[in-house]
């Protein structure tokens, strides 16, 4: 959990900049496919970390990414696709997931406007936000489930989960449970510089 959906998007993107990801790490100048018509905090994490958003148009009246242009947006520098499901209307996850798998791209699903939406691919139905590598949600009042404030970042990938927790705790997460600073006595036992 984090303080907002905006922070959830920032944390999700920040996770993919980790050196632990090797060749898949997103670095300055790498490209991320997104939409031209969307919420600003889906795009601002890319800019904050020096990535280059590659904007695709949306279809009307769905206001989701025009998947017919995905291959045109792809370049040697493309590392990820980060887009939101618009107003509870899932984008074409089947096409985008296959595109990301084919080109070894990360998929971040901004699920802040689609909590509870479902999508079926090849007979398997799952909640939106769980098809990609990382999903995000917001609990701000205009969204589906509100706590006044708050957000969440989630993944099924153990390595990404560990990185998410570490980044959320300002890199202080070691082998201790979250919120227990140096409970294990190993927090300062390594040389990291």
CSV table of C-alpha atoms in Angstrom, one decimal, residues 27-133:
chain,number,residue,atom,x,y,z
A,27,UNK,CA,17.1,3.4,-18.3
A,28,UNK,CA,17.1,7.1,-19.3
A,29,UNK,CA,16.2,7.4,-23.0
A,30,UNK,CA,14.3,4.1,-23.1
A,31,UNK,CA,10.8,4.3,-24.6
A,32,UNK,CA,7.5,3.4,-23.0
A,33,UNK,CA,4.3,3.1,-25.1
A,34,UNK,CA,1.3,4.9,-23.6
A,35,UNK,CA,-1.7,6.9,-24.7
A,36,UNK,CA,-1.9,10.6,-25.7
A,37,UNK,CA,-5.3,10.9,-23.9
A,38,UNK,CA,-5.0,9.7,-20.4
A,39,UNK,CA,-4.4,10.7,-16.7
A,40,UNK,CA,-1.2,12.6,-16.2
A,41,UNK,CA,0.2,10.3,-13.4
A,42,UNK,CA,0.3,7.4,-15.8
A,43,UNK,CA,2.9,9.3,-17.8
A,44,UNK,CA,4.8,11.5,-15.3
A,45,UNK,CA,6.7,8.6,-13.8
A,46,UNK,CA,8.3,8.0,-17.2
A,47,UNK,CA,9.4,11.6,-17.4
A,48,UNK,CA,10.7,11.6,-13.8
A,49,UNK,CA,13.0,8.7,-14.6
A,50,UNK,CA,14.1,10.0,-18.0
A,51,UNK,CA,12.2,7.5,-20.1
A,52,UNK,CA,10.5,8.7,-23.3
A,53,UNK,CA,6.8,8.2,-23.6
A,54,UNK,CA,5.7,7.1,-27.1
A,55,UNK,CA,2.1,8.3,-27.4
A,56,UNK,CA,-0.6,6.4,-29.3
A,57,UNK,CA,-4.1,7.7,-30.0
A,58,UNK,CA,-7.2,6.3,-28.4
A,59,UNK,CA,-10.4,4.9,-30.0
A,60,UNK,CA,-13.7,6.7,-29.5
A,61,UNK,CA,-16.0,6.1,-27.7
A,62,UNK,CA,-13.9,3.7,-25.6
A,63,UNK,CA,-11.0,6.1,-24.9
A,64,UNK,CA,-8.6,3.2,-24.8
A,65,UNK,CA,-5.4,2.7,-26.7
A,66,UNK,CA,-5.6,2.1,-30.5
A,67,UNK,CA,-3.9,-1.3,-30.6
A,68,UNK,CA,-3.7,-1.3,-34.4
A,69,UNK,CA,-0.8,1.2,-34.0
A,70,UNK,CA,1.3,-0.8,-31.5
A,71,UNK,CA,3.8,-2.2,-34.0
A,72,UNK,CA,4.3,1.3,-35.5
A,73,UNK,CA,5.3,2.5,-32.0
A,74,UNK,CA,7.8,-0.2,-31.4
A,75,UNK,CA,11.5,0.6,-31.6
A,76,UNK,CA,14.9,-0.8,-30.4
A,77,UNK,CA,14.5,1.4,-27.3
A,78,UNK,CA,11.0,0.2,-26.3
A,79,UNK,CA,11.0,-1.4,-22.9
A,80,UNK,CA,7.4,-1.3,-21.7
A,81,UNK,CA,3.8,-0.5,-22.2
A,82,UNK,CA,2.1,1.5,-19.4
A,83,UNK,CA,-1.5,2.5,-19.8
A,84,UNK,CA,-4.7,2.8,-17.9
A,85,UNK,CA,-8.0,1.0,-18.2
A,86,UNK,CA,-10.3,4.0,-18.9
A,87,UNK,CA,-13.4,4.5,-16.7
A,88,UNK,CA,-13.8,0.8,-15.9
A,89,UNK,CA,-13.6,-0.1,-19.6
A,90,UNK,CA,-10.6,-2.4,-20.0
A,91,UNK,CA,-8.2,-1.8,-22.9
A,92,UNK,CA,-7.6,-4.7,-25.3
A,93,UNK,CA,-5.5,-6.8,-22.9
A,94,UNK,CA,-5.4,-9.8,-25.3
A,95,UNK,CA,-3.6,-7.9,-28.0
A,96,UNK,CA,-1.4,-5.8,-25.7
A,97,UNK,CA,-0.4,-8.9,-23.6
A,98,UNK,CA,0.6,-10.8,-26.7
A,99,UNK,CA,2.5,-7.8,-28.1
A,100,UNK,CA,4.4,-7.4,-24.8
A,101,UNK,CA,5.1,-11.1,-24.6
A,102,UNK,CA,6.3,-11.2,-28.2
A,103,UNK,CA,8.7,-8.3,-27.8
A,104,UNK,CA,9.7,-9.0,-24.1
A,105,UNK,CA,8.2,-5.8,-22.9
A,106,UNK,CA,7.0,-5.0,-19.4
A,107,UNK,CA,3.3,-4.3,-19.0
A,108,UNK,CA,2.1,-2.0,-16.3
A,109,UNK,CA,-1.7,-1.8,-15.9
A,110,UNK,CA,-2.9,1.4,-14.3
A,111,UNK,CA,-6.1,-0.1,-12.9
A,112,UNK,CA,-7.1,3.0,-10.9
A,113,UNK,CA,-10.3,3.5,-12.9
A,114,UNK,CA,-11.1,-0.2,-13.3
A,115,UNK,CA,-11.1,-1.9,-9.9
A,116,UNK,CA,-13.3,-4.9,-10.2
A,117,UNK,CA,-13.3,-5.1,-14.0
A,118,UNK,CA,-12.6,-8.5,-15.5
A,119,UNK,CA,-11.1,-9.6,-18.8
A,120,UNK,CA,-11.0,-13.0,-20.5
A,121,UNK,CA,-8.1,-14.3,-22.6
A,122,UNK,CA,-8.1,-17.8,-24.1
A,123,UNK,CA,-11.0,-18.8,-21.8
A,124,UNK,CA,-9.3,-17.5,-18.6
A,125,UNK,CA,-11.1,-14.7,-16.8
A,126,UNK,CA,-9.1,-12.5,-14.4
A,127,UNK,CA,-9.4,-9.1,-12.8
A,128,UNK,CA,-7.8,-6.2,-14.7
A,129,UNK,CA,-4.6,-5.2,-13.1
A,130,UNK,CA,-3.5,-8.8,-12.8
A,131,UNK,CA,-2.6,-9.6,-16.5
A,132,UNK,CA,0.4,-7.4,-16.7
A,133,UNK,CA,3.7,-7.5,-14.8
